[in-house]
Tab-separated table of C-alpha atoms in Angstrom:
chain	number	residue	atom	x	y	z
Z	1	MET	CA	10.883	-15.880	-5.724
Z	2	GLU	CA	10.278	-14.686	-9.256
Z	3	PHE	CA	7.030	-14.838	-11.206
Z	4	ARG	CA	6.056	-15.549	-14.792
Z	5	HIS	CA	2.919	-15.373	-16.904
Z	6	LEU	CA	1.112	-18.674	-17.407
Z	7	GLY	CA	1.426	-18.914	-21.173
Z	8	ASN	CA	0.141	-15.740	-22.783
Z	9	SER	CA	-2.579	-15.366	-20.129
Z	10	GLY	CA	-2.647	-12.563	-17.573
Z	11	LEU	CA	-2.217	-15.019	-14.684
Z	12	MET	CA	1.106	-14.715	-12.865
Z	13	VAL	CA	2.523	-17.824	-11.178
Z	14	SER	CA	5.601	-18.416	-9.037
Z	15	GLU	CA	8.279	-19.838	-11.327
Z	16	ILE	CA	8.727	-22.618	-8.797
Z	17	ALA	CA	5.455	-24.308	-7.881
Z	18	TYR	CA	4.802	-26.841	-5.142
Z	19	GLY	CA	3.218	-30.164	-6.135
Z	20	ASN	CA	2.032	-33.034	-3.963
Z	21	TRP	CA	1.982	-36.055	-6.259
Z	22	ILE	CA	3.051	-39.249	-4.405
Z	23	THR	CA	3.921	-37.473	-1.136
Z	24	HIS	CA	0.746	-36.034	0.421
Z	25	GLY	CA	-1.781	-38.570	1.638
Z	26	SER	CA	0.530	-41.492	0.966
Z	27	GLN	CA	4.321	-41.206	1.341
Z	28	VAL	CA	4.584	-38.710	4.209
Z	29	GLU	CA	2.557	-38.009	7.344
Z	30	GLU	CA	0.229	-35.011	7.300
Z	31	ASP	CA	2.278	-33.024	9.819
Z	32	THR	CA	5.293	-33.308	7.532
Z	33	ALA	CA	3.204	-32.432	4.493
Z	34	ARG	CA	1.951	-29.299	6.238
Z	35	ALA	CA	5.490	-28.355	7.191
Z	36	CYS	CA	6.527	-28.678	3.535
Z	37	VAL	CA	3.659	-26.438	2.431
Z	38	ARG	CA	4.608	-23.934	5.129
Z	39	ALA	CA	8.206	-23.947	3.875
Z	40	ALA	CA	6.932	-23.325	0.346
Z	41	LEU	CA	4.809	-20.382	1.462
Z	42	ASP	CA	7.669	-18.941	3.510
Z	43	ALA	CA	9.917	-19.177	0.438
Z	44	GLY	CA	7.461	-17.147	-1.628
Z	45	ILE	CA	5.810	-19.969	-3.566
Z	46	THR	CA	2.208	-19.037	-4.362
Z	47	THR	CA	1.399	-21.752	-6.926
Z	48	PHE	CA	0.254	-25.181	-5.736
Z	49	ASP	CA	-0.492	-28.154	-7.987
Z	50	THR	CA	-2.427	-31.307	-7.172
Z	51	ALA	CA	-4.938	-33.695	-8.784
Z	52	ASP	CA	-7.997	-35.704	-7.823
Z	53	GLY	CA	-6.136	-38.898	-8.714
Z	54	TYR	CA	-3.306	-38.351	-6.237
Z	55	ALA	CA	-3.670	-40.763	-3.303
Z	56	GLY	CA	-7.345	-41.286	-4.115
Z	57	GLY	CA	-8.226	-37.648	-3.410
Z	58	ARG	CA	-6.370	-37.506	-0.102
Z	59	ALA	CA	-3.642	-35.290	-1.576
Z	60	GLU	CA	-6.216	-32.599	-2.330
Z	61	GLU	CA	-7.610	-32.875	1.199
Z	62	VAL	CA	-4.173	-32.532	2.797
Z	63	LEU	CA	-3.291	-29.546	0.622
Z	64	GLY	CA	-6.621	-27.899	1.386
Z	65	ARG	CA	-6.058	-28.217	5.115
Z	66	ALA	CA	-2.443	-27.022	4.800
Z	67	LEU	CA	-3.524	-23.874	2.936
Z	68	LYS	CA	-6.499	-23.116	5.183
Z	69	GLY	CA	-6.291	-19.599	6.576
Z	70	GLU	CA	-4.079	-18.295	3.762
Z	71	ARG	CA	-5.401	-15.381	1.703
Z	72	ARG	CA	-7.068	-17.153	-1.229
Z	73	ASP	CA	-6.462	-14.307	-3.697
Z	74	GLY	CA	-2.740	-14.581	-2.999
Z	75	LEU	CA	-2.600	-18.215	-4.146
Z	76	GLU	CA	-2.857	-20.061	-7.448
Z	77	ILE	CA	-4.362	-23.512	-6.858
Z	78	PHE	CA	-4.287	-26.048	-9.693
Z	79	SER	CA	-5.923	-29.453	-9.963
Z	80	LYS	CA	-6.526	-32.051	-12.648
Z	81	VAL	CA	-9.123	-34.547	-13.877
Z	82	PHE	CA	-8.928	-37.789	-15.886
Z	83	TRP	CA	-7.710	-40.764	-13.859
Z	84	PRO	CA	-10.225	-43.084	-12.140
Z	85	THR	CA	-11.826	-41.771	-8.959
Z	86	GLY	CA	-14.177	-44.707	-8.473
Z	87	GLU	CA	-15.209	-48.107	-9.830
Z	88	GLY	CA	-17.884	-46.901	-12.268
Z	89	LYS	CA	-17.358	-46.586	-16.023
Z	90	ASN	CA	-18.072	-42.847	-15.784
Z	91	ASP	CA	-15.693	-42.296	-12.855
Z	92	ARG	CA	-12.802	-41.604	-15.239
Z	93	GLY	CA	-11.853	-39.851	-18.443
Z	94	LEU	CA	-12.928	-36.479	-19.809
Z	95	SER	CA	-16.642	-36.895	-20.345
Z	96	ARG	CA	-18.915	-34.015	-19.313
Z	97	LYS	CA	-20.329	-36.210	-16.546
Z	98	HIS	CA	-16.946	-36.987	-15.022
Z	99	ILE	CA	-15.583	-33.443	-15.374
Z	100	VAL	CA	-18.629	-31.799	-13.777
Z	101	ARG	CA	-18.699	-34.237	-10.871
Z	102	SER	CA	-14.940	-34.201	-10.389
Z	103	VAL	CA	-14.552	-30.433	-10.154
Z	104	GLU	CA	-17.173	-30.295	-7.397
Z	105	ASP	CA	-15.336	-33.008	-5.464
Z	106	SER	CA	-11.979	-31.255	-5.930
Z	107	LEU	CA	-13.369	-27.919	-4.751
Z	108	ARG	CA	-14.814	-29.582	-1.653
Z	109	ARG	CA	-11.598	-31.414	-0.797
Z	110	LEU	CA	-9.468	-28.301	-1.340
Z	111	GLY	CA	-11.833	-26.080	0.639
Z	112	THR	CA	-12.167	-23.443	-2.083
Z	113	ASP	CA	-14.921	-22.197	-4.372
Z	114	TYR	CA	-12.764	-21.939	-7.492
Z	115	LEU	CA	-9.609	-23.317	-9.104
Z	116	ASP	CA	-7.139	-21.000	-10.770
Z	117	LEU	CA	-6.302	-23.718	-13.303
Z	118	TYR	CA	-8.108	-26.974	-14.109
Z	119	GLN	CA	-6.204	-29.418	-16.272
Z	120	ALA	CA	-7.072	-32.467	-18.377
Z	121	HIS	CA	-4.631	-34.940	-16.836
Z	122	ARG	CA	-4.294	-36.992	-20.044
Z	123	PHE	CA	-5.958	-37.076	-23.481
Z	124	ASP	CA	-9.186	-39.108	-23.612
Z	125	TYR	CA	-9.540	-41.068	-26.854
Z	126	SER	CA	-13.006	-42.340	-25.881
Z	127	THR	CA	-14.689	-38.913	-25.537
Z	128	PRO	CA	-15.275	-36.398	-28.348
Z	129	LEU	CA	-12.839	-33.549	-27.805
Z	130	GLU	CA	-15.645	-31.046	-28.484
Z	131	GLU	CA	-17.497	-32.430	-25.446
Z	132	THR	CA	-14.455	-32.001	-23.209
Z	133	VAL	CA	-13.696	-28.476	-24.450
Z	134	ARG	CA	-17.325	-27.385	-23.953
Z	135	ALA	CA	-17.467	-28.867	-20.442
Z	136	PHE	CA	-14.347	-26.928	-19.431
Z	137	GLU	CA	-15.780	-23.750	-20.962
Z	138	ASP	CA	-18.955	-24.173	-18.901
Z	139	LEU	CA	-16.873	-24.357	-15.713
Z	140	VAL	CA	-15.104	-21.126	-16.686
Z	141	ARG	CA	-18.436	-19.371	-17.308
Z	142	GLN	CA	-19.723	-20.609	-13.938
Z	143	GLY	CA	-16.654	-19.155	-12.175
Z	144	LYS	CA	-15.562	-22.527	-10.792
Z	145	VAL	CA	-12.438	-22.487	-12.955
Z	146	LEU	CA	-10.482	-19.423	-14.106
Z	147	TYR	CA	-8.175	-21.011	-16.688
Z	148	VAL	CA	-7.941	-24.397	-18.380
Z	149	GLY	CA	-4.944	-26.491	-19.337
Z	150	VAL	CA	-3.818	-30.003	-20.173
Z	151	SER	CA	-1.159	-32.430	-18.989
Z	152	GLU	CA	0.991	-34.767	-21.078
Z	153	TRP	CA	-0.821	-34.034	-24.351
Z	154	ARG	CA	0.944	-34.443	-27.678
Z	155	ALA	CA	1.394	-31.429	-29.952
Z	156	GLU	CA	-1.336	-32.497	-32.367
Z	157	GLU	CA	-3.784	-32.994	-29.484
Z	158	ILE	CA	-3.088	-29.525	-28.098
Z	159	GLU	CA	-3.455	-28.049	-31.577
Z	160	GLN	CA	-6.784	-29.807	-32.077
Z	161	ALA	CA	-8.168	-28.453	-28.793
Z	162	LEU	CA	-7.030	-24.912	-29.648
Z	163	LYS	CA	-8.757	-25.117	-33.028
Z	164	ILE	CA	-12.032	-26.300	-31.478
Z	165	ALA	CA	-11.942	-23.518	-28.876
Z	166	ASP	CA	-11.343	-20.911	-31.586
Z	167	GLU	CA	-14.171	-22.250	-33.752
Z	168	MET	CA	-16.590	-22.254	-30.815
Z	169	GLY	CA	-15.440	-18.919	-29.393
Z	170	PHE	CA	-14.341	-20.560	-26.135
Z	171	ASP	CA	-11.423	-19.808	-23.823
Z	172	ARG	CA	-8.243	-21.465	-25.063
Z	173	ILE	CA	-5.863	-23.790	-23.270
Z	174	VAL	CA	-3.185	-21.672	-21.577
Z	175	SER	CA	-0.910	-24.430	-20.289
Z	176	ASN	CA	0.436	-27.938	-20.644
Z	177	GLN	CA	1.929	-29.937	-17.768
Z	178	PRO	CA	4.582	-32.316	-19.127
Z	179	LYS	CA	7.492	-34.145	-17.599
Z	180	TYR	CA	10.631	-32.174	-18.489
Z	181	ASN	CA	14.191	-32.209	-17.221
Z	182	MET	CA	17.814	-32.550	-18.349
Z	183	LEU	CA	17.289	-36.243	-19.116
Z	184	TRP	CA	13.710	-36.115	-20.460
Z	185	ARG	CA	13.309	-33.564	-23.262
Z	186	VAL	CA	10.558	-35.109	-25.371
Z	187	ILE	CA	8.549	-31.855	-25.523
Z	188	GLU	CA	11.301	-29.873	-27.234
Z	189	THR	CA	10.781	-31.147	-30.788
Z	190	GLU	CA	7.033	-30.630	-31.263
Z	191	VAL	CA	5.180	-29.459	-28.131
Z	192	VAL	CA	7.375	-26.440	-27.339
Z	193	PRO	CA	7.408	-24.969	-30.890
Z	194	LEU	CA	3.621	-25.275	-31.124
Z	195	SER	CA	3.180	-23.846	-27.627
Z	196	GLU	CA	5.420	-20.872	-28.374
Z	197	ARG	CA	3.350	-20.059	-31.468
Z	198	GLU	CA	0.028	-20.462	-29.675
Z	199	GLY	CA	0.823	-18.885	-26.298
Z	200	VAL	CA	0.681	-22.101	-24.254
Z	201	GLY	CA	3.045	-22.241	-21.252
Z	202	GLN	CA	4.636	-25.365	-19.799
Z	203	ILE	CA	4.210	-26.201	-16.108
Z	204	VAL	CA	6.817	-28.911	-15.886
Z	205	TRP	CA	6.898	-31.762	-13.416
Z	206	SER	CA	9.818	-33.935	-12.283
Z	207	PRO	CA	12.553	-31.354	-12.943
Z	208	ILE	CA	14.861	-33.464	-10.743
Z	209	GLU	CA	13.699	-36.765	-12.317
Z	210	GLY	CA	12.331	-38.109	-9.046
Z	211	GLY	CA	15.596	-37.342	-7.264
Z	212	VAL	CA	17.872	-38.917	-9.890
Z	213	LEU	CA	19.266	-35.486	-10.825
Z	214	SER	CA	20.062	-34.728	-7.193
Z	215	GLY	CA	22.941	-37.195	-7.497
Z	216	LYS	CA	21.870	-39.253	-4.484
Z	217	TYR	CA	21.585	-42.469	-6.498
Z	218	LYS	CA	25.162	-43.657	-6.985
Z	219	PRO	CA	26.056	-46.196	-9.682
Z	220	GLY	CA	26.706	-49.633	-8.232
Z	221	GLN	CA	25.516	-48.694	-4.730
Z	222	GLU	CA	22.464	-49.597	-2.650
Z	223	LEU	CA	19.480	-47.253	-2.781
Z	224	PRO	CA	19.565	-44.712	0.091
Z	225	ALA	CA	17.167	-45.594	2.897
Z	226	GLY	CA	14.085	-43.392	2.838
Z	227	SER	CA	14.612	-42.312	-0.781
Z	228	ARG	CA	11.806	-42.326	-3.344
Z	229	ALA	CA	13.455	-45.109	-5.352
Z	230	ALA	CA	13.551	-47.282	-2.220
Z	231	ASP	CA	9.861	-46.660	-1.515
Z	232	PRO	CA	7.605	-49.526	-2.731
Z	233	GLY	CA	5.107	-47.004	-4.139
Z	234	GLY	CA	7.201	-44.181	-5.533
Z	235	GLY	CA	10.065	-46.446	-6.574
Z	236	ARG	CA	8.147	-48.088	-9.398
Z	237	PHE	CA	8.374	-44.841	-11.378
Z	238	LEU	CA	12.181	-44.917	-11.165
Z	239	SER	CA	12.877	-48.591	-11.832
Z	240	ASP	CA	14.276	-48.080	-15.348
Z	241	GLN	CA	16.561	-45.242	-14.258
Z	242	MET	CA	17.993	-47.304	-11.400
Z	243	LYS	CA	19.097	-49.964	-13.920
Z	244	ASP	CA	20.913	-47.445	-16.136
Z	245	GLN	CA	24.362	-47.354	-14.589
Z	246	VAL	CA	25.842	-45.287	-17.440
Z	247	MET	CA	23.248	-42.572	-16.924
Z	248	LEU	CA	23.780	-42.561	-13.148
Z	249	GLU	CA	27.522	-42.188	-13.671
Z	250	ARG	CA	26.990	-39.283	-16.052
Z	251	VAL	CA	24.757	-37.543	-13.509
Z	252	GLN	CA	27.605	-37.766	-10.990
Z	253	ARG	CA	29.819	-35.953	-13.499
Z	254	LEU	CA	27.417	-32.994	-13.422
Z	255	GLU	CA	28.250	-32.287	-9.789
Z	256	PRO	CA	31.419	-30.245	-10.507
Z	257	LEU	CA	29.460	-28.169	-13.027
Z	258	ALA	CA	26.832	-27.411	-10.386
Z	259	ALA	CA	29.566	-26.453	-7.911
Z	260	GLU	CA	31.089	-24.035	-10.427
Z	261	ALA	CA	27.698	-22.323	-10.650
Z	262	GLY	CA	27.424	-22.191	-6.838
Z	263	LEU	CA	24.517	-24.642	-6.860
Z	264	THR	CA	23.715	-28.105	-5.607
Z	265	LEU	CA	23.003	-30.664	-8.299
Z	266	ALA	CA	19.269	-30.524	-7.531
Z	267	GLN	CA	19.273	-26.725	-7.771
Z	268	LEU	CA	21.101	-26.956	-11.101
Z	269	ALA	CA	18.416	-29.341	-12.383
Z	270	VAL	CA	15.572	-26.993	-11.417
Z	271	ALA	CA	17.408	-23.953	-12.776
Z	272	TRP	CA	18.038	-25.836	-16.042
Z	273	VAL	CA	14.342	-26.265	-16.860
Z	274	LEU	CA	13.679	-22.613	-16.027
Z	275	GLN	CA	16.104	-21.532	-18.751
Z	276	ASN	CA	13.519	-22.582	-21.336
Z	277	PRO	CA	11.444	-19.432	-22.037
Z	278	ASN	CA	8.352	-21.543	-22.743
Z	279	VAL	CA	8.396	-22.870	-19.161
Z	280	SER	CA	6.043	-20.910	-16.923
Z	281	ALA	CA	6.810	-22.877	-13.756
Z	282	ALA	CA	8.742	-25.888	-12.492
Z	283	ILE	CA	6.921	-28.082	-9.988
Z	284	ILE	CA	8.931	-29.354	-7.047
Z	285	GLY	CA	7.761	-31.944	-4.529
Z	286	ALA	CA	9.179	-32.698	-1.125
Z	287	SER	CA	9.084	-35.199	1.691
Z	288	ARG	CA	10.974	-32.830	4.029
Z	289	PRO	CA	10.780	-29.020	4.423
Z	290	GLU	CA	14.540	-28.637	3.885
Z	291	GLN	CA	14.114	-30.024	0.356
Z	292	VAL	CA	11.785	-27.132	-0.427
Z	293	GLU	CA	14.146	-24.627	1.161
Z	294	GLY	CA	17.020	-25.932	-0.941
Z	295	ASN	CA	15.260	-26.225	-4.286
Z	296	VAL	CA	13.671	-22.761	-4.245
Z	297	LYS	CA	17.185	-21.305	-4.430
Z	298	ALA	CA	17.053	-22.158	-8.149
Z	299	ALA	CA	14.561	-19.304	-8.647
Z	300	GLY	CA	16.008	-16.463	-10.660
Z	301	VAL	CA	19.238	-18.322	-11.506
Z	302	ARG	CA	20.584	-17.709	-14.999
Z	303	LEU	CA	22.860	-20.342	-16.539
Z	304	ASP	CA	25.187	-19.249	-19.322
Z	305	ALA	CA	25.281	-20.886	-22.760
Z	306	GLU	CA	28.648	-22.513	-22.118
Z	307	LEU	CA	27.387	-24.289	-19.001
Z	308	MET	CA	24.239	-25.456	-20.813
Z	309	ALA	CA	26.430	-26.886	-23.603
Z	310	ARG	CA	28.695	-28.675	-21.114
Z	311	ILE	CA	25.657	-30.292	-19.487
Z	312	ASP	CA	24.585	-31.612	-22.890
Z	313	GLU	CA	28.078	-32.947	-23.518
Z	314	VAL	CA	28.174	-34.823	-20.206
Z	315	LEU	CA	24.723	-36.403	-20.573
Z	316	GLY	CA	25.207	-37.381	-24.225
Z	317	ASP	CA	22.820	-40.071	-25.439
Z	318	SER	CA	21.308	-40.568	-21.979
Z	319	VAL	CA	18.857	-37.795	-22.943
Z	320	GLN	CA	15.415	-38.942	-24.158
Z	321	ARG	CA	14.080	-36.767	-26.992
Z	322	ASP	CA	11.514	-38.877	-28.871
Z	323	PRO	CA	8.131	-37.042	-28.886
Z	324	ALA	CA	6.379	-40.410	-29.334
Z	325	LEU	CA	7.204	-41.153	-25.677
Z	326	THR	CA	4.353	-38.817	-24.687
Z	327	ARG	CA	1.383	-41.190	-24.515
Z	328	SER	CA	-2.081	-41.283	-23.008
Z	329	PRO	CA	-3.821	-44.589	-22.226
Z	330	GLU	CA	-5.787	-45.855	-25.218
Z	331	ASN	CA	-8.603	-47.461	-23.225
Z	332	ILE	CA	-9.232	-45.587	-19.971
Z	333	ARG	CA	-12.843	-46.823	-19.860
Z	334	GLY	CA	-11.694	-50.448	-19.843
């Protein structure tokens, strides 16, 4: 495993992080989830990402139990706040009330007294940004949170938060957690240039596009049994991709390129996102330990410029680049 700074902060993270969105507390049994976490630890992963909105808080509980007994100072544990955690109007968003309550609940579920990184899971249009920034700063001063970040924020939203923090003398955002992979590059036009200037690192999720970039979804064929796309819960996030037969065929054409590099297609996908110097870590998920063991082999891989160009040529206009595709819900309070 190799390690990188989280943005321009002093915090070092494993360049491959383990995340438990969809899987823990919902898609896989707890014994399997623990085995996946054990495989991650054995592979040298020290960075673990979750959120209070994953499986109604159960994902945090499962991760907390799986990490119990590990040396806390040797881990970087991340969580997030924004999505509804209850039926009340204040059980969602980025108000001071919801943030303060949510961090306490996350700490309890994870079995720790602090988070290495606490992230705003989306941008909240119904709460003054100054209120959100100040609430996060208070958590840092109380020692409950060491660093703060955001997830799926647009460039102008990140810039606004940085300006407020500077004006108030508060700690700045050190990270953004966007979706990013060979097919989904919407951060490259605006978010990455801003982040490079301001010292914000990307912790990217879905580097394998939910398994699409592993090549297991063949054009014109039935979905593999037990795959995420075939799962009634996880599959809804992949419905558009499964209809795009041209894109699926192009992904198949990447397989020989991966073989030339001595990689599986999934390893090539993870290695690809790590070529971007603004990426601090790539989050992988797993429903089986062997998936972790395979994907971590992308750590430290360097892809040459010719291979990167050939990947672009194969994928062509299947790549999404429009920064407007990064959106937060307009009316989270309903």
